[in-house]
Amino acid sequence: MLSERSAMEQEWWRTALFYQVFPLSFQDSNGDGRGDIRGIISRLPYLEWLGVDAIWLGPVYRSSMVDSGYDISDFCDIDPVFGTLAGFDDLVSQVHARGMKLIIDFVPNHTSVEHPWFKESRASRDNSKRDWYIWRSPRPGNTAPSNWIDNTWQPAWELDPRTGQYYYHRFLRQQPDLNFRNPDVRRAIQDVLRFWLDRGVDGFRLDAAADLLEDELLRDEPREDDAAQQKPPAWKDHIFSTDRPGTIELLSEFRSVVDSYPGRVLLGEVNVTKANFAKYYGLERPALNLPFNFELLNLKNWSAPHVSAVIDQYLTQLPPDGCPNWLLGSHDVPRLRQRIGSEHLQGAAVLAFTLPGAVLIYYGDELGLDNAEIPQEVMVDPYAEFGFGRDPQRVPMPWDNSANFGFSTATPYLPCAPEASSRNMDYQKRDHRSLLNLYRRLAELRGNQNVLRHGTYIPGPCYGHLLQFRRELGSHSLNVALNFGPDPILIEGHQGKVVLSTSLERQGETITDGLLLQPYEGLILEQTSN
Ligand code: GLC
C-alpha cells in the first residue's frame, strides 16, 4: 500500500493546474516566425511564476504541418520547425528542474499521408502494412463504402486510384485513420508511448480518444438533408464512427502502459454525449485518468443558472473516484473572451480554480486574449476553407511591447493578437489588478489552501445572478460566491475574512453581517464560526 503522501504525489494530476501551450504560437527562438521548443524553454520562468503545475504541450512530432502538427509523419521524432530530440530532452529536464510536469499531445487515431506506414500501406493491396489503415472497395455503383463524413463535413472516404480502394479519414483527407483492430498497430502505438515515457514525459493528452474504432460493418449513419444543416454535424451524430464498443478496452491497454511508469497520467479528448463520458474513466479496468470535461467550454449561455446546472450535472455523473476536470479553453474553440464576454473573465477564473479537481487553461486566456480577425487568405488552418478556421484563437502569445510583441524577431506566421499593447504578459505582470495577476493569485491560493485541493464540494443556494458553493476540509471551510450580473447582490448571514476577491482592495476584508457582492465579482470567503 502506498502511504497517503506518496499516493498524493503519484496522483499529482488530481488537483493540478494544466497550461496548454500551442507550440507554433508560444515563443520563436530562431527567427522563423514560428514558435519552437527552445522558445518554450526560454519562457519556463514565466510558467513557474504563474504557478502552473503541468504543461500540456501540443504536438511537436515530425509532421506534414497541414493540421498544425496533428498530422504526424514520425511518432518518434521532433519536427525541425520545433527543434530536435535533444532539445526536447532539454525541455523535459528544465520543466522538471522547475518543479513542473510535462504532458505531450498524443495523436494515435491517424497519421499523415506522408508517414512511412501509410506510404507502404497505399503501395499495393497485398502490402504487409495494407491492413494498418482502413481500406475498402467501392460499393456497387462506385460509391464510397459508407456515408460517413469527416470533421470538415466532407466525405470521410478518399479513393486512392493506385489500388482502386478508399481509405477512411475521420479528420482531414491528409490524415488517414490507423486500424486499431489490427494487433500490430496496437503494439506499434504502445511502443510509441514507451518511447516518450522513457524520455521522461509525465503523461499524454490523447487526441480524438473516442474516435479510434469504427463500426466493422461500416453501417451508414443517419444524416439529415445536408442542405438543411447550417453547421457541421455534432459528435453525437457519428453513431457508427465514434464512441464504438471496444474503445474503452483499447484505452485501458494504453493506460496499462502509462501506469507501468509511476506518477504518469493519461488525459483524453473525449467528445461524446453527456450520457456517455463517464465510462471513459474505465469499465472493468481503468482507462483515462482525466477524460476532458468540455461542459464549461461548450456552454452557450454563461449565466449563473446555466453554469451551476452543468457543474452539478457533471459532478453527479462522475464515477466513484473519477477525478473532475474543467477546461476553460482550447486551440479548437473560440477564445474564452469571445465565448463568455469580457465582464465574466475574472469570475470564470475564480470558478475554475476553486472547483474540485484539475483545471486546464489555454495559453493567453490568462491575459484575456480575444479572437484575432484574420483575413481568409492569411489563414493557415485548413478548416478555414470550410468556414470554421481556428487561427483566430491560435495567434502568437504577446509577451511585451517590443517588435512582434516579443514573440519573434521575424514577422509571425499569424497576425498578432488584438490589443496586444495592453494585453501582453509584461504589461499585465506590472499591473496588480490585471487578469494575469488574478490567475497568479488563484494559482497560489490553490497551492496554499489544502481545502481548495482536497476539500469536499458543497453546492450553495443559487438564485438570480448568484452562484455559490463551499469547499470544506475538516473544520476549514471556504465559501466561493460569484456574481454573474451587473447589479450588486447582498448575501445575508455570511461572515468571515475575504481571502481573495476579483476586487483587489477587498483582500483581507472582514465580513461581519452579510456579504455585498459587487457586479461580476468573484470572492472567496474564509468562514469563521461564531
Ligand atoms: C483534435 C485536435 C484538433 C485536431 C484533430 C485532428 O480534435 O484537438 O486540433 O485538428 O484532433 O488531430
Coordinates of C-alpha atoms and ligand atoms in Angstrom, one line a residue:
M1 CA 0.0 0.0 0.0
L2 CA 1.2 3.5 -0.8
S3 CA 1.3 5.9 2.0
E4 CA -1.2 8.7 1.8
R5 CA 1.6 11.2 1.0
S6 CA 3.1 9.1 -1.8
A7 CA -0.3 8.3 -3.3
M8 CA -0.9 12.1 -3.4
E9 CA 2.5 12.6 -5.1
Q10 CA 1.7 9.8 -7.7
E11 CA -1.7 11.3 -8.3
W12 CA -0.5 14.9 -8.5
W13 CA -2.7 15.4 -11.6
R14 CA -5.9 15.2 -9.5
T15 CA -5.5 18.8 -8.4
A16 CA -3.1 20.2 -11.0
L17 CA -3.3 23.4 -13.0
F18 CA -2.5 22.4 -16.6
Y19 CA -1.4 25.0 -19.0
Q20 CA -1.9 24.3 -22.7
V21 CA 0.9 25.5 -25.0
F22 CA 0.2 25.7 -28.7
P23 CA 3.8 25.2 -29.9
L24 CA 3.7 27.2 -33.1
S25 CA 2.4 30.2 -31.2
F26 CA 4.2 30.4 -27.9
Q27 CA 7.7 31.7 -28.5
D28 CA 10.0 31.7 -31.5
S29 CA 13.7 31.4 -30.8
N30 CA 15.3 31.1 -34.2
G31 CA 13.7 34.0 -36.1
D32 CA 11.5 32.0 -38.5
G33 CA 8.2 33.5 -37.2
R34 CA 7.1 30.2 -35.7
G35 CA 7.3 29.0 -32.1
D36 CA 9.7 26.2 -31.1
I37 CA 11.0 24.2 -28.2
R38 CA 13.9 26.5 -27.4
G39 CA 11.4 29.3 -27.3
I40 CA 9.2 27.4 -24.8
I41 CA 12.3 26.7 -22.7
S42 CA 13.0 30.4 -22.5
R43 CA 9.5 31.0 -21.2
L44 CA 9.5 28.4 -18.4
P45 CA 10.3 31.0 -15.8
Y46 CA 7.0 32.7 -16.7
L47 CA 5.0 29.5 -16.3
E48 CA 6.7 28.8 -13.0
W49 CA 5.9 32.3 -11.8
L50 CA 2.3 31.9 -12.9
G51 CA 2.0 28.7 -10.7
V52 CA 1.5 26.2 -13.4
D53 CA 1.8 22.5 -12.3
A54 CA 1.9 20.9 -15.7
I55 CA 2.4 22.0 -19.2
W56 CA 0.3 20.3 -21.9
L57 CA 2.4 20.6 -25.0
G58 CA 0.7 20.4 -28.4
P59 CA 2.2 18.1 -31.0
V60 CA 5.8 18.7 -31.9
Y61 CA 6.4 15.4 -33.7
R62 CA 7.7 15.3 -37.3
S63 CA 4.7 16.4 -39.3
S64 CA 3.5 17.4 -42.7
M65 CA 2.1 20.5 -40.9
V66 CA -1.2 20.5 -42.7
D67 CA -3.0 20.4 -39.4
S68 CA -0.5 22.3 -37.2
G69 CA 1.3 19.2 -36.2
Y70 CA -1.7 16.9 -35.7
D71 CA -0.7 15.1 -39.0
I72 CA 2.3 13.1 -37.8
S73 CA 4.8 11.6 -40.2
D74 CA 7.1 10.2 -37.5
F75 CA 5.8 9.5 -34.0
C76 CA 9.4 9.2 -32.6
D77 CA 11.0 12.4 -33.8
I78 CA 10.7 16.1 -33.5
D79 CA 9.8 18.3 -36.4
P80 CA 12.7 20.6 -37.5
V81 CA 10.3 23.5 -37.2
F82 CA 10.2 22.9 -33.4
G83 CA 13.8 21.7 -32.9
T84 CA 15.4 18.3 -32.2
L85 CA 15.1 15.3 -29.9
A86 CA 18.0 16.7 -27.9
G87 CA 16.1 20.0 -27.5
F88 CA 13.1 18.1 -26.4
D89 CA 15.1 16.2 -23.7
D90 CA 16.3 19.5 -22.5
L91 CA 12.8 20.8 -22.3
V92 CA 11.8 17.7 -20.2
S93 CA 14.7 18.2 -17.8
Q94 CA 14.2 22.0 -17.5
V95 CA 10.5 21.6 -16.8
H96 CA 11.3 19.1 -14.1
A97 CA 14.0 21.3 -12.7
R98 CA 11.4 24.0 -12.1
G99 CA 9.1 21.5 -10.3
M100 CA 6.6 21.3 -13.1
K101 CA 5.4 18.3 -15.2
L102 CA 5.3 17.9 -19.0
I103 CA 2.3 16.2 -20.8
I104 CA 2.5 15.8 -24.5
D105 CA -0.2 15.6 -27.1
F106 CA -0.5 12.1 -28.5
V107 CA -2.3 11.5 -31.7
P108 CA -2.8 7.8 -32.4
N109 CA -6.1 8.0 -34.4
H110 CA -4.4 8.9 -37.6
T111 CA -1.1 9.6 -39.3
S112 CA -0.1 12.0 -42.0
V113 CA -0.3 10.6 -45.6
E114 CA 3.5 11.2 -45.5
H115 CA 4.0 8.7 -42.7
P116 CA 6.1 5.7 -44.0
W117 CA 3.4 3.3 -42.6
F118 CA 0.9 4.9 -44.9
K119 CA 3.2 5.1 -47.9
E120 CA 3.7 1.4 -47.6
S121 CA 0.1 0.7 -46.9
R122 CA -1.1 2.5 -50.0
A123 CA 1.6 0.9 -52.2
S124 CA -0.4 -2.2 -53.0
R125 CA -3.4 -4.3 -51.8
D126 CA -1.0 -7.0 -50.6
N127 CA 1.5 -4.8 -48.8
S128 CA 2.2 -6.1 -45.3
K129 CA 1.0 -2.7 -43.9
R130 CA -2.1 -2.6 -46.0
D131 CA -4.3 -3.5 -43.0
W132 CA -2.7 -0.9 -40.8
Y133 CA -5.2 1.6 -42.2
I134 CA -8.9 1.2 -43.1
W135 CA -9.2 0.3 -46.8
R136 CA -12.4 -0.7 -48.5
S137 CA -13.5 -1.3 -52.1
P138 CA -16.3 1.0 -53.5
R139 CA -19.9 0.0 -53.0
P140 CA -21.8 -1.1 -56.1
G141 CA -22.4 2.0 -58.2
N142 CA -18.9 3.1 -57.5
T143 CA -19.7 5.0 -54.3
A144 CA -17.8 5.3 -51.1
P145 CA -18.0 2.4 -48.6
S146 CA -20.3 4.4 -46.2
N147 CA -22.0 7.8 -46.0
W148 CA -19.7 8.9 -43.2
I149 CA -18.4 12.4 -43.2
D150 CA -15.2 13.8 -41.8
N151 CA -14.6 16.6 -39.4
T152 CA -14.8 19.2 -42.2
W153 CA -18.1 17.8 -43.2
Q154 CA -16.7 16.3 -46.4
P155 CA -16.9 12.6 -47.3
A156 CA -14.7 10.6 -44.9
W157 CA -13.5 8.2 -47.6
E158 CA -10.8 9.1 -50.1
L159 CA -10.4 7.0 -53.3
D160 CA -6.8 6.1 -53.9
P161 CA -6.6 5.5 -57.7
R162 CA -3.4 3.4 -57.4
T163 CA -5.2 0.4 -55.9
G164 CA -8.9 1.4 -56.6
Q165 CA -9.8 1.4 -52.9
Y166 CA -10.9 4.0 -50.5
Y167 CA -9.2 4.9 -47.2
Y168 CA -11.0 6.2 -44.2
H169 CA -10.2 9.6 -42.5
R170 CA -12.1 10.9 -39.5
F171 CA -10.4 14.3 -39.9
L172 CA -8.7 15.7 -43.0
R173 CA -8.1 13.6 -46.1
Q174 CA -4.4 14.1 -45.4
Q175 CA -4.9 12.2 -42.0
P176 CA -5.8 8.6 -42.8
D177 CA -7.1 6.6 -39.8
L178 CA -5.0 3.8 -38.3
N179 CA -6.8 0.5 -38.0
F180 CA -6.9 -0.3 -34.3
R181 CA -8.5 -3.6 -34.9
N182 CA -5.1 -4.8 -36.1
P183 CA -2.9 -6.0 -33.1
D184 CA 0.3 -4.9 -34.9
V185 CA -1.0 -1.3 -34.9
R186 CA -1.9 -1.5 -31.2
R187 CA 1.6 -2.8 -30.4
A188 CA 3.3 -0.2 -32.6
I189 CA 1.4 2.6 -30.9
Q190 CA 2.2 1.2 -27.4
D191 CA 5.8 1.3 -28.3
V192 CA 5.5 4.9 -29.2
L193 CA 4.1 5.6 -25.7
R194 CA 7.1 3.8 -24.2
F195 CA 9.5 5.8 -26.3
W196 CA 8.2 9.1 -24.8
L197 CA 7.7 7.7 -21.3
D198 CA 11.4 6.6 -21.4
R199 CA 12.3 10.1 -22.3
G200 CA 10.7 11.3 -19.1
V201 CA 7.3 12.8 -20.1
D202 CA 4.8 12.8 -17.3
G203 CA 1.9 11.7 -19.5
F204 CA -0.2 12.3 -22.6
R205 CA -3.2 14.1 -23.8
L206 CA -4.8 11.6 -26.1
D207 CA -6.2 13.2 -29.2
A208 CA -9.6 12.1 -30.5
A209 CA -9.7 9.3 -27.9
A210 CA -13.3 8.3 -28.7
D211 CA -12.6 8.0 -32.5
L212 CA -10.1 5.2 -32.5
L213 CA -12.5 2.5 -33.6
E214 CA -15.2 2.4 -36.2
D215 CA -18.2 0.1 -36.9
E216 CA -16.9 -3.1 -38.5
L217 CA -19.9 -3.3 -40.8
L218 CA -19.4 0.3 -41.8
R219 CA -23.1 1.0 -41.4
D220 CA -24.4 4.3 -42.8
E221 CA -25.0 7.0 -40.2
P222 CA -28.4 8.8 -40.0
R223 CA -28.0 12.1 -41.7
E224 CA -30.3 15.0 -42.2
D225 CA -30.6 16.5 -45.6
D226 CA -27.2 18.2 -46.0
A227 CA -28.7 21.4 -47.4
A228 CA -30.8 21.9 -44.4
Q229 CA -27.9 21.8 -42.0
Q230 CA -26.3 25.1 -41.1
K231 CA -23.2 23.7 -39.4
P232 CA -21.1 20.6 -39.2
P233 CA -22.8 17.6 -37.6
A234 CA -22.4 17.3 -33.8
W235 CA -20.3 14.5 -32.4
K236 CA -23.4 12.7 -31.3
D237 CA -24.4 12.2 -35.0
H238 CA -21.4 10.0 -35.6
I239 CA -23.1 6.9 -34.2
F240 CA -21.1 4.3 -36.1
S241 CA -17.7 6.1 -36.5
T242 CA -17.2 7.3 -32.9
D243 CA -17.6 6.0 -29.3
R244 CA -17.7 2.4 -30.6
P245 CA -17.7 -0.7 -28.3
G246 CA -14.2 -1.8 -27.7
T247 CA -12.8 1.8 -27.5
I248 CA -12.6 1.8 -23.7
E249 CA -10.8 -1.6 -23.7
L250 CA -8.3 -0.1 -26.2
L251 CA -7.7 2.9 -23.9
S252 CA -7.2 0.6 -21.0
E253 CA -4.4 -1.0 -22.9
F254 CA -2.8 2.4 -23.3
R255 CA -3.4 3.1 -19.6
S256 CA -1.6 -0.1 -18.6
V257 CA 1.5 1.1 -20.5
V258 CA 1.3 4.5 -18.8
D259 CA 0.7 3.0 -15.4
S260 CA 3.8 0.9 -15.7
Y261 CA 5.7 4.1 -15.2
P262 CA 4.9 5.6 -11.7
G263 CA 3.3 9.0 -11.4
R264 CA 2.2 9.4 -15.1
V265 CA -1.2 10.4 -16.3
L266 CA -3.4 9.8 -19.3
L267 CA -5.7 12.7 -20.3
G268 CA -8.0 12.4 -23.2
E269 CA -10.1 14.4 -25.6
V270 CA -13.4 12.7 -25.4
N271 CA -16.1 14.3 -27.5
V272 CA -19.1 12.2 -26.7
T273 CA -22.6 12.8 -25.3
K274 CA -23.1 13.8 -21.7
A275 CA -24.6 10.3 -21.1
N276 CA -21.5 8.5 -22.3
F277 CA -18.5 10.3 -21.0
A278 CA -18.3 8.6 -17.6
K279 CA -17.3 5.2 -19.0
Y280 CA -14.1 6.8 -20.3
Y281 CA -12.7 6.6 -16.8
G282 CA -12.7 2.9 -17.4
L283 CA -15.0 -0.1 -17.3
E284 CA -13.5 -3.3 -15.9
R285 CA -10.1 -1.7 -16.0
P286 CA -9.0 1.9 -15.7
A287 CA -8.9 3.9 -19.0
L288 CA -8.3 7.6 -18.9
N289 CA -7.3 9.4 -15.7
L290 CA -8.9 12.6 -16.9
P291 CA -11.4 12.4 -19.8
F292 CA -11.8 16.0 -20.7
N293 CA -14.8 17.8 -19.4
F294 CA -16.0 20.2 -22.2
E295 CA -19.1 21.4 -20.3
L296 CA -17.8 24.9 -19.4
L297 CA -16.1 25.2 -22.8
N298 CA -19.2 24.3 -24.8
L299 CA -21.7 26.3 -22.7
K300 CA -23.7 28.7 -24.9
N301 CA -25.1 30.7 -22.1
W302 CA -22.7 31.9 -19.4
S303 CA -25.2 32.7 -16.7
A304 CA -25.4 31.6 -13.0
P305 CA -28.2 29.1 -13.5
H306 CA -26.7 27.5 -16.6
V307 CA -23.2 27.3 -15.1
S308 CA -24.4 25.8 -11.9
A309 CA -26.6 23.3 -13.7
V310 CA -23.7 22.0 -15.8
I311 CA -21.4 21.8 -12.8
D312 CA -23.9 19.9 -10.7
Q313 CA -24.9 17.6 -13.5
Y314 CA -21.3 16.8 -14.4
L315 CA -20.3 16.1 -10.8
T316 CA -23.2 13.8 -10.2
Q317 CA -22.4 11.8 -13.3
L318 CA -18.8 11.1 -12.3
P319 CA -18.0 7.5 -11.4
P320 CA -16.7 6.8 -7.9
D321 CA -13.2 8.1 -7.6
G322 CA -13.5 9.7 -11.0
C323 CA -11.5 13.0 -10.8
P324 CA -13.3 16.1 -12.1
N325 CA -11.6 18.4 -14.5
W326 CA -12.5 21.8 -16.0
L327 CA -11.4 23.1 -19.4
L328 CA -11.8 26.8 -19.9
G329 CA -10.3 27.0 -23.4
S330 CA -8.5 25.1 -26.2
H331 CA -7.0 25.5 -29.6
D332 CA -10.2 24.2 -31.2
V333 CA -12.7 26.7 -29.9
P334 CA -13.0 30.5 -29.9
R335 CA -11.2 32.3 -27.1
L336 CA -12.8 32.4 -23.7
R337 CA -13.3 36.1 -24.0
Q338 CA -15.3 35.6 -27.2
R339 CA -17.4 32.8 -25.7
I340 CA -18.4 34.3 -22.4
G341 CA -17.8 38.1 -22.7
S342 CA -15.1 40.2 -21.0
E343 CA -17.2 41.0 -17.9
H344 CA -17.1 37.3 -16.9
L345 CA -13.4 36.7 -17.4
Q346 CA -12.4 37.2 -13.8
G347 CA -15.3 35.3 -12.3
A348 CA -14.7 32.4 -14.7
A349 CA -11.1 32.2 -13.4
V350 CA -12.3 32.2 -9.8
L351 CA -14.8 29.5 -10.6
A352 CA -12.4 27.1 -12.4
F353 CA -9.7 27.4 -9.8
T354 CA -12.0 26.7 -6.9
L355 CA -14.0 23.8 -8.2
P356 CA -12.8 20.4 -7.1
G357 CA -10.3 18.6 -9.4
A358 CA -7.9 19.6 -12.2
V359 CA -8.1 22.8 -14.2
L360 CA -6.9 23.3 -17.8
I361 CA -6.2 26.7 -19.2
Y362 CA -5.2 27.7 -22.7
Y363 CA -2.2 29.9 -23.3
G364 CA -3.1 33.6 -23.5
D365 CA -6.5 33.2 -21.8
E366 CA -4.8 34.4 -18.6
L367 CA -4.2 37.7 -20.5
G368 CA -7.8 37.8 -21.6
L369 CA -6.8 37.5 -25.3
D370 CA -9.6 37.8 -27.8
N371 CA -10.0 36.1 -31.1
A372 CA -8.0 37.8 -33.8
E373 CA -9.6 38.9 -37.0
I374 CA -7.6 37.2 -39.8
P375 CA -8.3 37.6 -43.5
Q376 CA -9.2 34.3 -45.1
E377 CA -6.1 34.4 -47.4
V378 CA -3.8 34.6 -44.4
M379 CA -5.3 31.7 -42.5
V380 CA -3.1 28.6 -42.2
D381 CA -5.7 26.2 -40.7
P382 CA -7.2 24.1 -43.5
Y383 CA -10.5 24.3 -41.7
A384 CA -10.7 27.9 -42.8
E385 CA -11.6 26.6 -46.3
F386 CA -14.8 25.1 -44.8
G387 CA -15.7 28.2 -42.8
F388 CA -14.5 27.3 -39.3
G389 CA -10.8 28.1 -39.3
R390 CA -9.2 28.0 -35.8
D391 CA -6.4 30.5 -36.4
P392 CA -8.2 33.4 -34.6
Q393 CA -7.6 31.6 -31.3
R394 CA -4.1 30.5 -32.2
V395 CA -2.2 33.7 -32.8
P396 CA 1.2 34.3 -31.2
M397 CA 1.4 34.9 -27.4
P398 CA 2.1 38.6 -26.8
W399 CA 4.9 39.0 -24.3
D400 CA 5.8 42.6 -24.2
N401 CA 5.8 45.8 -26.2
S402 CA 8.8 45.1 -28.3
A403 CA 8.7 44.2 -32.0
N404 CA 6.1 41.5 -32.7
F405 CA 5.2 41.7 -29.0
G406 CA 8.3 39.7 -28.1
F407 CA 7.1 36.6 -29.9
S408 CA 9.7 36.6 -32.7
T409 CA 12.3 38.8 -34.4
A410 CA 10.6 37.9 -37.7
T411 CA 7.1 38.5 -39.0
P412 CA 5.0 35.9 -37.1
Y413 CA 3.3 33.2 -39.1
L414 CA -0.1 34.5 -38.0
P415 CA -1.0 38.2 -37.2
C416 CA -0.7 39.5 -33.6
A417 CA -3.4 39.3 -31.0
P418 CA -5.8 42.2 -30.8
E419 CA -5.0 45.0 -28.2
A420 CA -1.7 43.3 -27.5
S421 CA -0.1 46.5 -26.4
S422 CA -2.0 46.2 -23.1
R423 CA -3.0 42.5 -23.3
N424 CA 0.6 41.3 -23.1
M425 CA 2.4 39.4 -20.3
D426 CA 4.8 42.2 -19.3
Y427 CA 2.2 44.9 -19.1
Q428 CA -0.2 42.8 -17.1
K429 CA 2.5 41.5 -14.8
R430 CA 3.2 45.0 -13.7
D431 CA -0.5 45.8 -13.2
H432 CA -1.6 44.4 -9.9
R433 CA -5.2 44.5 -11.0
S434 CA -4.7 42.6 -14.2
L435 CA -6.4 39.4 -15.1
L436 CA -2.9 37.8 -15.3
N437 CA -2.2 38.7 -11.6
L438 CA -5.6 37.3 -10.7
Y439 CA -4.7 34.0 -12.3
R440 CA -1.5 34.0 -10.4
R441 CA -3.1 34.8 -7.1
L442 CA -5.6 32.0 -7.7
A443 CA -2.9 29.5 -8.5
E444 CA -1.0 30.5 -5.4
L445 CA -4.1 30.1 -3.3
R446 CA -4.8 26.6 -4.7
G447 CA -1.2 25.8 -3.8
N448 CA -1.5 27.1 -0.2
Q449 CA -5.0 26.0 0.7
N450 CA -5.4 22.3 1.1
V451 CA -9.2 22.8 1.3
L452 CA -9.2 24.0 -2.3
R453 CA -7.4 20.9 -3.5
H454 CA -8.8 18.2 -1.3
G455 CA -11.9 19.7 0.3
T456 CA -15.4 18.4 -0.3
Y457 CA -17.6 20.4 -2.7
I458 CA -20.9 21.5 -1.3
P459 CA -23.2 23.4 -3.6
G460 CA -24.9 26.5 -2.1
P461 CA -28.1 28.2 -2.8
C462 CA -28.0 29.9 -6.3
Y463 CA -30.6 32.4 -7.3
G464 CA -30.7 35.2 -9.8
H465 CA -27.2 36.0 -10.9
L466 CA -25.6 34.4 -7.8
L467 CA -23.7 31.1 -7.8
Q468 CA -22.2 29.9 -4.6
F469 CA -20.5 26.8 -3.2
R470 CA -18.4 25.8 -0.3
R471 CA -15.2 23.7 0.0
E472 CA -14.7 22.0 3.3
L473 CA -11.9 20.1 4.8
G474 CA -12.2 19.2 8.5
S475 CA -13.1 22.4 10.3
H476 CA -11.8 24.6 7.5
S477 CA -14.3 26.0 5.1
L478 CA -14.1 28.4 2.2
N479 CA -17.2 29.9 0.6
V480 CA -17.0 30.8 -3.1
A481 CA -19.5 33.4 -4.3
L482 CA -19.8 34.7 -7.8
N483 CA -22.0 37.5 -9.1
F484 CA -22.8 36.9 -12.8
G485 CA -24.8 40.1 -13.1
P486 CA -24.4 43.9 -13.5
D487 CA -26.0 44.7 -10.1
P488 CA -24.7 44.2 -6.5
I489 CA -26.1 41.2 -4.6
L490 CA -26.4 41.1 -0.8
I491 CA -25.9 37.6 0.7
E492 CA -27.3 37.7 4.2
G493 CA -25.7 35.8 7.1
H494 CA -22.2 35.4 5.7
Q495 CA -19.3 36.3 8.0
G496 CA -15.6 35.8 7.8
K497 CA -12.5 37.0 6.1
V498 CA -12.1 37.6 2.4
V499 CA -9.1 35.6 1.2
L500 CA -9.4 36.6 -2.4
S501 CA -11.7 38.8 -4.5
T502 CA -11.6 40.0 -8.1
S503 CA -11.5 43.5 -6.5
L504 CA -8.1 43.6 -5.1
E505 CA -9.0 46.1 -2.3
R506 CA -11.3 43.6 -0.6
Q507 CA -8.5 41.2 0.1
G508 CA -8.4 40.7 3.9
E509 CA -11.7 42.5 4.5
T510 CA -13.7 41.3 7.5
I511 CA -17.3 40.5 6.8
T512 CA -19.5 40.7 9.9
D513 CA -23.0 40.9 8.7
G514 CA -23.8 39.9 5.2
L515 CA -21.7 40.0 2.1
L516 CA -22.3 42.6 -0.6
L517 CA -21.0 41.2 -3.9
Q518 CA -20.1 43.8 -6.5
P519 CA -21.2 43.4 -10.1
Y520 CA -19.4 40.5 -11.7
E521 CA -17.4 40.0 -8.6
G522 CA -15.9 36.6 -7.6
L523 CA -15.0 36.2 -4.0
I524 CA -13.6 33.6 -1.7
L525 CA -14.6 33.9 2.0
E526 CA -12.9 32.1 4.8
Q527 CA -15.8 31.3 7.2
T528 CA -15.4 31.9 10.8
S529 CA -17.8 30.2 13.1
N530 CA -19.4 32.3 15.9
Ligands
GLC1 C1 -8.3 17.0 -32.2 C2 -7.4 18.3 -32.1 C3 -7.6 19.1 -33.3 C4 -7.1 18.3 -34.5 C5 -7.8 17.0 -34.6 C6 -7.2 16.0 -35.5 O1 -9.6 17.3 -32.2 O2 -7.7 18.9 -30.9 O3 -6.9 20.3 -33.2 O4 -7.3 19.0 -35.7 O5 -7.9 16.3 -33.3 O6 -6.0 15.5 -35.0

